[in-house]
Short mmCIF file of C-alpha atoms in Angstrom, two decimals:
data_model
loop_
_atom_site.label_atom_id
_atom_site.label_comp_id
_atom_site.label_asym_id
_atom_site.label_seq_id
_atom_site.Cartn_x
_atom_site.Cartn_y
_atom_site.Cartn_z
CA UNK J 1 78.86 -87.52 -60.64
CA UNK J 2 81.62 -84.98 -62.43
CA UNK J 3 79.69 -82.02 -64.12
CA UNK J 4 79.91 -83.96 -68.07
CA UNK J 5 79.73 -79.95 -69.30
CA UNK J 6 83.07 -78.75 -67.20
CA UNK J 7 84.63 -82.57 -68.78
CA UNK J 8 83.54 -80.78 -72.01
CA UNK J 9 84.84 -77.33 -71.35
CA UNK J 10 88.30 -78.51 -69.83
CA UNK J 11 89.06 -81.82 -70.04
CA UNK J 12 92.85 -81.25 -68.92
CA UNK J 13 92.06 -80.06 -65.96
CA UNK J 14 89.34 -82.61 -65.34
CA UNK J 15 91.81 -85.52 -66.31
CA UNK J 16 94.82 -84.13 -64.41
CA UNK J 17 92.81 -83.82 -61.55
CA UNK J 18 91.39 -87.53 -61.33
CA UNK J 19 94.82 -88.40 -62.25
CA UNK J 20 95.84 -87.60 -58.53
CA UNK J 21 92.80 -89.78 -57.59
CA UNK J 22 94.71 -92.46 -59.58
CA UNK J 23 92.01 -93.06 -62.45
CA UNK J 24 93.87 -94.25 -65.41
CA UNK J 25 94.93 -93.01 -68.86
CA UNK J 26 92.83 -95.37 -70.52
CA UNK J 27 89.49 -94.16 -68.97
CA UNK J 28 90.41 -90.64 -69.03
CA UNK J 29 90.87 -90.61 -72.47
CA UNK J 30 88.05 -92.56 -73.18
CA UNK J 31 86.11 -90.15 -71.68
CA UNK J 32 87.77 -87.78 -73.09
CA UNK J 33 86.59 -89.37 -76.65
CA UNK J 34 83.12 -89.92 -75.79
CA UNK J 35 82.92 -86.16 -74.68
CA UNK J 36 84.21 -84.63 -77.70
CA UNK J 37 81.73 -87.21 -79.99
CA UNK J 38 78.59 -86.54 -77.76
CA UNK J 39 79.44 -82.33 -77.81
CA UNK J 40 79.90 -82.67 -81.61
CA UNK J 41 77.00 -84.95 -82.73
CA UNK J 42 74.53 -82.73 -80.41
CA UNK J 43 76.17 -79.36 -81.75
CA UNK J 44 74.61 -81.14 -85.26
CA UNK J 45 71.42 -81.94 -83.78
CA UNK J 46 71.24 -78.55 -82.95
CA UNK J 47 72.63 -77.22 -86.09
CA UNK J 48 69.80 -79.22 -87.88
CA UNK J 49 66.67 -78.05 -85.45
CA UNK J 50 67.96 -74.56 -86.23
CA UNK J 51 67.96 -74.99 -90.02
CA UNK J 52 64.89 -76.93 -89.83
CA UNK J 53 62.95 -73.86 -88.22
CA UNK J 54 64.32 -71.58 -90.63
CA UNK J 55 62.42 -73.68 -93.83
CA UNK J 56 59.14 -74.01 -91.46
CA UNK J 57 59.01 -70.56 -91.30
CA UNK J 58 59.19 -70.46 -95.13
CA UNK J 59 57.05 -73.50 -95.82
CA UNK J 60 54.59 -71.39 -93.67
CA UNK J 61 55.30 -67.87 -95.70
CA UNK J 62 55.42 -69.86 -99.12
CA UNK J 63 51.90 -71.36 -98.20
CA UNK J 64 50.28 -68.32 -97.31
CA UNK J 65 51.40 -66.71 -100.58
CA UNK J 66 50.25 -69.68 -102.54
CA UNK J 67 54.40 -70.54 -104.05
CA UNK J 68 55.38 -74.22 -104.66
CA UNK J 69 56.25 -75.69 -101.77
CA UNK J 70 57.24 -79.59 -103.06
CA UNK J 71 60.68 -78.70 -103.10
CA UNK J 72 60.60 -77.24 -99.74
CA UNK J 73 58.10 -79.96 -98.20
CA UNK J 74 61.60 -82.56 -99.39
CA UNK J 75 63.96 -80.40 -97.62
CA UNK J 76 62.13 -80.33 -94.31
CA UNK J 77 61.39 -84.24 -94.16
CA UNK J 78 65.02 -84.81 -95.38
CA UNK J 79 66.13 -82.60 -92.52
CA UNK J 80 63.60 -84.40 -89.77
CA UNK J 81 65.29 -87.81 -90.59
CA UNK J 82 69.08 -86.37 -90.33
CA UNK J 83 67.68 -85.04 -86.74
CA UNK J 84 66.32 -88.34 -85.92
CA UNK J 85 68.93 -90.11 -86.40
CA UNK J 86 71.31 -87.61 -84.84
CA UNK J 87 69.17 -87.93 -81.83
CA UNK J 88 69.18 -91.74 -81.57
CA UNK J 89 73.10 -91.67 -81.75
CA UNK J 90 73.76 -87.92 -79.32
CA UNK J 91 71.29 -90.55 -77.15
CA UNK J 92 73.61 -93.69 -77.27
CA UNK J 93 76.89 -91.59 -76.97
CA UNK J 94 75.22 -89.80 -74.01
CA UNK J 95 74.07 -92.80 -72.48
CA UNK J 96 77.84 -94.72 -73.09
CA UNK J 97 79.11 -91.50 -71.35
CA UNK J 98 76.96 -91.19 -68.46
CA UNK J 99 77.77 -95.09 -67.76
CA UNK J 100 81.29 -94.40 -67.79
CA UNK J 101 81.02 -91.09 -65.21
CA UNK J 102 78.71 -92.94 -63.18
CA UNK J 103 81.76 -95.07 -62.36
CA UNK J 104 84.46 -91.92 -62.28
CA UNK J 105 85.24 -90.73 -58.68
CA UNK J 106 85.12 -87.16 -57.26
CA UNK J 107 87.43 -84.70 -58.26
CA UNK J 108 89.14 -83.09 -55.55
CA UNK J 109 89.39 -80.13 -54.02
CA UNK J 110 92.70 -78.17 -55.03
CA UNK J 111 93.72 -78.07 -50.81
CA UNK J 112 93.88 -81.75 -50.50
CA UNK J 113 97.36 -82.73 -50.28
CA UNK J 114 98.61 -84.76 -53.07
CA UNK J 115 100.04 -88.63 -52.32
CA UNK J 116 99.39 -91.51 -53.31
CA UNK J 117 98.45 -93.69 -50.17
CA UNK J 118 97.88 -93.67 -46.89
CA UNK J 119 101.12 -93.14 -45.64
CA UNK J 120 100.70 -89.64 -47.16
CA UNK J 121 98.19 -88.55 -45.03
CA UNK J 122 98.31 -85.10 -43.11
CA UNK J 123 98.14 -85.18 -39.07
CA UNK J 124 96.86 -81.77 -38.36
CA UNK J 125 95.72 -82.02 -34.72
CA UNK J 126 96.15 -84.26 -32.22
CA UNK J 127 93.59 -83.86 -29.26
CA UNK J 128 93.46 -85.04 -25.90
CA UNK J 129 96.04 -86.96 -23.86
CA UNK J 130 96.84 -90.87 -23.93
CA UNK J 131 96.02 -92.93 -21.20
CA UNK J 132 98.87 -94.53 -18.91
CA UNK J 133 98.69 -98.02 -17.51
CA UNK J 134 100.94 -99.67 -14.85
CA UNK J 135 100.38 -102.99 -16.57
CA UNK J 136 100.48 -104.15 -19.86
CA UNK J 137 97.00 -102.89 -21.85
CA UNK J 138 95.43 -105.68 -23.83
CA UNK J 139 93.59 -105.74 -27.24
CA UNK J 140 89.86 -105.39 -26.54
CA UNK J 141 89.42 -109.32 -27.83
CA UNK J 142 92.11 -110.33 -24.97
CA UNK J 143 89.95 -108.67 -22.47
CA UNK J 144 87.95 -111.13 -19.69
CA UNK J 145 84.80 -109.58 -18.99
CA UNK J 146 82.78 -111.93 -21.54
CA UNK J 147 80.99 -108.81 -23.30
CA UNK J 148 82.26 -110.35 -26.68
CA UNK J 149 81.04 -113.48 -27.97
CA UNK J 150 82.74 -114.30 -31.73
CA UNK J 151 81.98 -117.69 -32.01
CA UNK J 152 78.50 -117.22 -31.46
CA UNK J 153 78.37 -114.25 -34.03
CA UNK J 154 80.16 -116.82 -36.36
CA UNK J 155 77.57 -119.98 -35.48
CA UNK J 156 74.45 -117.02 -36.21
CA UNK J 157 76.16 -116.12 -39.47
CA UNK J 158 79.69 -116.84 -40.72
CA UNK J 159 82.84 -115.08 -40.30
CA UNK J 160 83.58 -111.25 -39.43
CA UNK J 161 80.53 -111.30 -37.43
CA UNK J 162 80.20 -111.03 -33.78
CA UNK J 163 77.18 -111.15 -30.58
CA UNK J 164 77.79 -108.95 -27.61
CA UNK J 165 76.46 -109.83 -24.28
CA UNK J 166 75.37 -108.14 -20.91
CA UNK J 167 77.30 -104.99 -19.74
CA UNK J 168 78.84 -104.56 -23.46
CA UNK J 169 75.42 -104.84 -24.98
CA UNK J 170 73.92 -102.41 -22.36
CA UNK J 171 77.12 -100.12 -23.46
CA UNK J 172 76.60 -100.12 -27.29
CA UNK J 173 72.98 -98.99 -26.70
CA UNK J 174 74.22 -96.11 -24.28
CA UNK J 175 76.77 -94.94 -26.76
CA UNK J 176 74.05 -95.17 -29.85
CA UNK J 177 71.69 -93.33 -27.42
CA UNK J 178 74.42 -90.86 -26.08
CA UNK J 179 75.87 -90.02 -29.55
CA UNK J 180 71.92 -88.92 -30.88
CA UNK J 181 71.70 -86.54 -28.26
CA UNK J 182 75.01 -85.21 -28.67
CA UNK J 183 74.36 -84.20 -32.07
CA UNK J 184 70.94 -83.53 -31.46
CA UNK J 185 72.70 -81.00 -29.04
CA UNK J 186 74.71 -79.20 -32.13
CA UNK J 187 71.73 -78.61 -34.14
CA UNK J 188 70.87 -82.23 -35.97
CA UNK J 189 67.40 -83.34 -36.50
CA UNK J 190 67.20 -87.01 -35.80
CA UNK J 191 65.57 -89.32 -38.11
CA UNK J 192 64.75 -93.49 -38.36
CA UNK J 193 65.27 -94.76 -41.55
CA UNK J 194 65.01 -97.82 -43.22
CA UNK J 195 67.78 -99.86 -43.69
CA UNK J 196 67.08 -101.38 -47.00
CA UNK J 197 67.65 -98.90 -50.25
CA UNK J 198 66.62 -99.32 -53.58
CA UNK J 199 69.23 -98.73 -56.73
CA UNK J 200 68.47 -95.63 -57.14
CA UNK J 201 68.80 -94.55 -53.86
CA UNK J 202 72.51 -96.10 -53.56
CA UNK J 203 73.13 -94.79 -57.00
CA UNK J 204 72.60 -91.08 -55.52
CA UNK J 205 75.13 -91.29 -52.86
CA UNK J 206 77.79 -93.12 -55.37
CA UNK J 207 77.47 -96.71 -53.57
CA UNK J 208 75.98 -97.96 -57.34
CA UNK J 209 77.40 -99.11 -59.48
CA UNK J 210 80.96 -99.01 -59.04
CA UNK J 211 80.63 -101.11 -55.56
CA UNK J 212 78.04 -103.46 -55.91
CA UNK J 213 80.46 -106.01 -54.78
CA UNK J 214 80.74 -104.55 -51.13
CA UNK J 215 76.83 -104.60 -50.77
CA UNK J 216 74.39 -107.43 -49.26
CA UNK J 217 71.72 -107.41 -52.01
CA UNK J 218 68.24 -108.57 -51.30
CA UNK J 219 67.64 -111.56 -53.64
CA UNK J 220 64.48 -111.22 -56.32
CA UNK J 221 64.05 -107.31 -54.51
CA UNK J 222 65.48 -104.02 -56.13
CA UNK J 223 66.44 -103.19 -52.33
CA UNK J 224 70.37 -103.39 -50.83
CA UNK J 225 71.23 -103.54 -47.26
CA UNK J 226 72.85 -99.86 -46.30
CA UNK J 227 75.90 -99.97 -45.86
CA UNK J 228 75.74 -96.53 -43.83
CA UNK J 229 72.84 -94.37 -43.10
CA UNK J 230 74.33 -91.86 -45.43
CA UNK J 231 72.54 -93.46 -48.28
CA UNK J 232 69.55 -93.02 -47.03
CA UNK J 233 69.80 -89.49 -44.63
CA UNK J 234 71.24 -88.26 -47.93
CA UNK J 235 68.50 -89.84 -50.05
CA UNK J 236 65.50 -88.26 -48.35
CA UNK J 237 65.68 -85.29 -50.31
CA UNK J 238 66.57 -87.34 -53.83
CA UNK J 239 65.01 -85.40 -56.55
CA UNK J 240 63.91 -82.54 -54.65
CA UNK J 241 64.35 -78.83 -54.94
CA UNK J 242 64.53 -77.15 -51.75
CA UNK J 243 64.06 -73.48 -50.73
CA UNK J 244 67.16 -71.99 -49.66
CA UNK J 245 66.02 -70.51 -46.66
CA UNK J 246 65.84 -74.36 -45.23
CA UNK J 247 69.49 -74.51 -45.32
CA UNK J 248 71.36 -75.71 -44.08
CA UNK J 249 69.65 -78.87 -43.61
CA UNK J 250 71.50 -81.18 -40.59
CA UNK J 251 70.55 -84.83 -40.16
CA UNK J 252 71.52 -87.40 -37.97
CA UNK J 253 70.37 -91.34 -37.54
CA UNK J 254 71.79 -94.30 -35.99
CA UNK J 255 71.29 -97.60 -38.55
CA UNK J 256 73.29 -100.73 -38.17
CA UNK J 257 75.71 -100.48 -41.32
CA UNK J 258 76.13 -103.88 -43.53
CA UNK J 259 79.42 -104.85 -46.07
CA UNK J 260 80.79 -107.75 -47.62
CA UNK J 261 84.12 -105.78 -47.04
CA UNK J 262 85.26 -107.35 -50.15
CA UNK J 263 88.41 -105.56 -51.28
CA UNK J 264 89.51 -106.49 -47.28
CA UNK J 265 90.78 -109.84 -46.95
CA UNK J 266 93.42 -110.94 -44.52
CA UNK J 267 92.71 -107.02 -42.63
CA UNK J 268 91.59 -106.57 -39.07
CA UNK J 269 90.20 -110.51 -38.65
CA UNK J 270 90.28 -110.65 -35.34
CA UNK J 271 87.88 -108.57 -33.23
CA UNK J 272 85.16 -105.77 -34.21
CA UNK J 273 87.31 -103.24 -35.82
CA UNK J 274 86.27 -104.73 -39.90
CA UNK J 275 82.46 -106.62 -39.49
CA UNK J 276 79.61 -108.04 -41.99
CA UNK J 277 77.51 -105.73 -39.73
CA UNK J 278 78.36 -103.00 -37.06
CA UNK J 279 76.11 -100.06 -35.53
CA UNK J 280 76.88 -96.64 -36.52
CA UNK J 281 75.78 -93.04 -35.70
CA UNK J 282 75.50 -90.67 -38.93
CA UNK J 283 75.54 -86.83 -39.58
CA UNK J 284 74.55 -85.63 -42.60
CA UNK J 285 74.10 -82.33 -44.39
CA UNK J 286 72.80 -80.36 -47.37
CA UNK J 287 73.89 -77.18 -47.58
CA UNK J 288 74.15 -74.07 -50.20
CA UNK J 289 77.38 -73.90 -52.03
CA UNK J 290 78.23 -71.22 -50.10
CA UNK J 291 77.64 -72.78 -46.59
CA UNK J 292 79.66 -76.33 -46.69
CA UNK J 293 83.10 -75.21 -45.71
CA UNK J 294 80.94 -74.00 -42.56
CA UNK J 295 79.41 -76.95 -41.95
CA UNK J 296 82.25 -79.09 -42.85
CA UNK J 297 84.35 -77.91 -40.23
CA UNK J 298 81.35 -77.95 -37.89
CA UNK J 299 80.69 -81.56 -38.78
CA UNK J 300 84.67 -82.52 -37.44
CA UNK J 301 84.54 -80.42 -34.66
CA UNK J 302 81.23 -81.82 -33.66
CA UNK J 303 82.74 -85.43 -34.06
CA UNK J 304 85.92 -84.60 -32.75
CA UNK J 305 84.33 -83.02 -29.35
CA UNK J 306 82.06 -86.07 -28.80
CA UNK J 307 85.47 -88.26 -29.14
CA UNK J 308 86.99 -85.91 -25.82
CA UNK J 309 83.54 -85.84 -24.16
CA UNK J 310 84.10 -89.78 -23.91
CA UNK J 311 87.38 -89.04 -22.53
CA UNK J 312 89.06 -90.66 -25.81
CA UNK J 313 92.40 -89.23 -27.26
CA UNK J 314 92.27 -89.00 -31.42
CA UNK J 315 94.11 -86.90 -33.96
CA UNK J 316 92.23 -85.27 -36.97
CA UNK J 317 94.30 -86.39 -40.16
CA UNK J 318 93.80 -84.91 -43.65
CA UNK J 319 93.60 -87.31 -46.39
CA UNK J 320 95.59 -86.75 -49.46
CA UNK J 321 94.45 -87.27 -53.12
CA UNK J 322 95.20 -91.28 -53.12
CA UNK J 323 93.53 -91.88 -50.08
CA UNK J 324 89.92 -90.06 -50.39
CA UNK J 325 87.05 -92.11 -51.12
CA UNK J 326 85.05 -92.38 -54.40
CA UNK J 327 82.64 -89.30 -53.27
CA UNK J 328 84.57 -87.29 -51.48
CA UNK J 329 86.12 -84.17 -52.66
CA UNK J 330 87.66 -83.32 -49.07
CA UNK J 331 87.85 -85.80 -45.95
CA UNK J 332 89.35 -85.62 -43.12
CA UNK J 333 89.37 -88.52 -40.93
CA UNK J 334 89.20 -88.66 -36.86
CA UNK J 335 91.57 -91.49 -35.41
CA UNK J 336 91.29 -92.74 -32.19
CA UNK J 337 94.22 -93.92 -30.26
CA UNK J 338 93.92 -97.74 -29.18
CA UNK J 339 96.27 -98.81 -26.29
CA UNK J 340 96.10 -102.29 -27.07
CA UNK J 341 97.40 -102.02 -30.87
CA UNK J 342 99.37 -98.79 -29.58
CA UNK J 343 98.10 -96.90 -32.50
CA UNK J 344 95.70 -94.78 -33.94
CA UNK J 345 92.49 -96.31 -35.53
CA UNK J 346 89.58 -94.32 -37.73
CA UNK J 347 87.08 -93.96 -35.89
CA UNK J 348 85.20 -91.52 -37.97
CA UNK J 349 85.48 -90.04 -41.84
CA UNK J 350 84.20 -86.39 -42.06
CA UNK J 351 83.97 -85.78 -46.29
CA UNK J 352 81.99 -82.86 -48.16
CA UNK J 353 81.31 -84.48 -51.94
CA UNK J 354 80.40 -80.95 -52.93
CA UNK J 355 77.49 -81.01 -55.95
CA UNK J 356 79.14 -84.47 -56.33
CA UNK J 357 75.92 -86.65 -54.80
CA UNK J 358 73.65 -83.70 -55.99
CA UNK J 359 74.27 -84.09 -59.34
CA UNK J 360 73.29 -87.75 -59.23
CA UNK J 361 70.57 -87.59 -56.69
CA UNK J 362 69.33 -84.59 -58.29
CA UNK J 363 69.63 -82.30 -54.92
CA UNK J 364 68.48 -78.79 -55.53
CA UNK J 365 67.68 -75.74 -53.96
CA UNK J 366 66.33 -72.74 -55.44
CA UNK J 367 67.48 -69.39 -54.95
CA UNK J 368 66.65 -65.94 -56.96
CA UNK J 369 64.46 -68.48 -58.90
CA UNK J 370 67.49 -70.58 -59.90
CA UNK J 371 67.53 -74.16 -59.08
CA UNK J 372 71.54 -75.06 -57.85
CA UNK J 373 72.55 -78.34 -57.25
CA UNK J 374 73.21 -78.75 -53.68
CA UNK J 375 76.23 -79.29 -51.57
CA UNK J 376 76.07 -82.57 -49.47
CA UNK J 377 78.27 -83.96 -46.51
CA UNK J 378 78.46 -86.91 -44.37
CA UNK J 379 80.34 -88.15 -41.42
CA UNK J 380 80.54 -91.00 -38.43
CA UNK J 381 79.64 -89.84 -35.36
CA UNK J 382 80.85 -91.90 -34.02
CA UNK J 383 81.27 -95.89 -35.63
CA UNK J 384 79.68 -97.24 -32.46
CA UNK J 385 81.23 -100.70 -32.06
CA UNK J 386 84.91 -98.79 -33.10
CA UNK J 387 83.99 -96.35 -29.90
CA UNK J 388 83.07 -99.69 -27.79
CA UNK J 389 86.62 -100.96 -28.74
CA UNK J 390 88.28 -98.07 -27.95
CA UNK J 391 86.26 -97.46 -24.29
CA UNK J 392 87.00 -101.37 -24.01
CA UNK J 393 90.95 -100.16 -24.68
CA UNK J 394 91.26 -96.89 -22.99
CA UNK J 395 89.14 -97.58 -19.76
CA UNK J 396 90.59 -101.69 -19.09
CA UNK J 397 91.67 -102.65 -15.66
CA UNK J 398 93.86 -104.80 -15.03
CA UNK J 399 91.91 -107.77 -14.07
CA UNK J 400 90.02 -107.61 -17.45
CA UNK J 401 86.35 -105.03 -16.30
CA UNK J 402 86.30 -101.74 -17.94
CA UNK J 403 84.98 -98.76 -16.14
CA UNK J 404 82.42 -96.92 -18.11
CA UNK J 405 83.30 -93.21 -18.94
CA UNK J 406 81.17 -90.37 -16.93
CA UNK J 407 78.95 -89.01 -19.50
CA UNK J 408 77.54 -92.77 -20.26
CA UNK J 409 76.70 -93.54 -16.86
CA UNK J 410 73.25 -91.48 -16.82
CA UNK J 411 72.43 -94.07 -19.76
CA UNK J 412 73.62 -97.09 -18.73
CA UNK J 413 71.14 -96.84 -15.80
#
């Protein structure tokens, strides 16, 4: 959630810089409304207490010295009404407001490029070298090993999911098992969470309620389906005030991940890049304002190194204003190259959201006995059945098998 004080203090730059995140006039100045009324009806509120005091303190002094205090006595319960009532609306306009921001993405950070799309993005490294084929490389879905098995996945469930069989099942567990210890490696404690989260919990991370179309809600149950482990790695420490000297604080999790992929129709409907449900490994981290620029670029360079310890090829891209997502005030996404589709896919989405989550999660940490909202950061590593696709892609033979990478062999045993 935007700081509602810093909306106060400088709404031009707040607005100018959600502009480039393409929130509209209309809301902005909206806001901008509600601000100005809530700032102005509690500066009353306050005005009142403060006069209020003032005639307490006499009512006390005219008391003691035995003076008439009828007159006084009015003045006070005239002023405790006016305060009531400026309380019940500062309440309502704060309430209106907070609704509003709870819906109002991330501002970003000043060094993300501006655009508008996609197409604006930044390449800013490209790692690793493409594989070469002397045949024509297939899409994983043309490939005939039988690992993939969409009509079952649809007969389970219904469309845009999938089962996996055999050697391709056997390969998604090594690569959720292979991708803990890999980050476990670099310094992240590994947790199990649950994979159902209540409101609040999805309200922390930003998931609530501006996309409670994309989640898989639990009928007559406050409780959601995750649709990353995020939520809930980023969750654990909702409400909390930590010590600083536990900081940085690096988690990572494997959950399967559920959407309704709503705003995706007619995308990716053919094979396991866009599913109901896929399996994803998570890193996630809470750090001290002054640590997450540290961490961030840890987080991609941990992601990015697990991509080449798989033998993958992948560029890092930088994603401009238009493109970030709701929470983040800085991403930058890993792509990894498919030869099949002969382009670059995300594979993984490295953002820090700043105090962004903190704010609504109410993340602190307290240092020189000051409690500071927290700085909090999340990333794939790696979107396991993407990774399966792209080993599927990368490592194909001609007659349809795929070899399996080095470093997965110990756990495919």
């Amino acid at each position: 959630m935007i700081d509602i004080k810093l909306l106060q203090k400088d709404f031009e730059y707040v607005a100018t810089a959600l502009q480039k995140k393409g929130v509209d006039n209309e809301l902005l100045n909206n806001l901008k409304t509600l601000a100005s009324q809530a700032k102005q009806k509690r500066q009353e509120m306050e005005d009142v207490t403060a006069e209020q005091n003032v005639l307490s303190k006499d009512f006390g002094r005219y008391k003691k010295e035995g003076l008439d205090v009828a007159s006084l006595q009015e003045s006070i319960n005239n002023l405790k009404i006016k305060k009531q009532e400026l309380e019940e609306k500062v309440k309502d306009l704060e309430e209106q407001l907070t609704s509003i921001i709870l819906g109002v993405p991330n501002i970003p950070d000043e060094s993300v490029p501006y655009g508008a799309d996609e197409n604006e993005n930044v390449i800013l490294e490209v790692v690793g070298q493409k594989p070469t084929f002397d045949f024509e490389p297939k899409e994983h879905w043309d490939l005939n090993n039988g690992w993939l098995d969409f009509e079952r996945g649809v007969k389970l469930a219904k469309s845009r999911f999938s089962a996996i069989r055999g050697e391709g099942a056997r390969l998604e567990r090594a690569l959720i098992n292979y991708m803990l210890d890999f980050n476990r490696e670099r310094g992240f404690h590994e947790w199990y969470v649950p994979f159902m989260a209540n409101s609040n919990t999805l309200q922390g991370t930003g998931q609530l309620p501006k996309f409670a179309d994309d989640l898989f809600k639990i009928e007559g149950e406050d409780l959601y389906l995750i649709p990353t482990a995020e939520v809930s790695l980023t969750n654990l420490y909702n409400d909390e005030i930590i010590d600083v000297s536990e900081l940085p604080l690096l988690l990572t999790s494997y959950t399967p991940c559920f959407r309704k992929e709503a705003g995706s129709a007619g995308r990716d409907t053919r094979g396991l890049i866009r599913q109901h449900q896929f399996d994803k490994v998570e890193m996630v981290a809470i750090t001290s304002q002054e640590q997450s620029d540290e961490i961030f670029q840890k987080m991609v360079n941990c992601a990015s190194d697990l991509l080449t310890s798989l033998g993958l090829a992948h560029q890092k891209v930088q994603l401009c204003t238009g493109d970030l997502g709701f929470s983040a005030a800085v991403t930058i996404d890993l792509e990894v190259w498919l030869p099949g589709q002969n382009k670059y896919r995300e594979i993984s989405s490295i953002s820090n959201t700043r105090d962004f989550q903190a704010r609504r999660a109410k993340i602190r940490y307290k240092e020189d006995k000051k409690n500071i909202l927290a700085h909090t950061l999340n990333g794939s590593s790696l979107a396991v059945g993407r990774t399966l696709v792209a080993i599927m892609e990368n490592y194909q033979n001609e007659d349809g098998s795929v070899s399996i990478p080095e470093v997965l062999k110990p756990y495919m045993k």
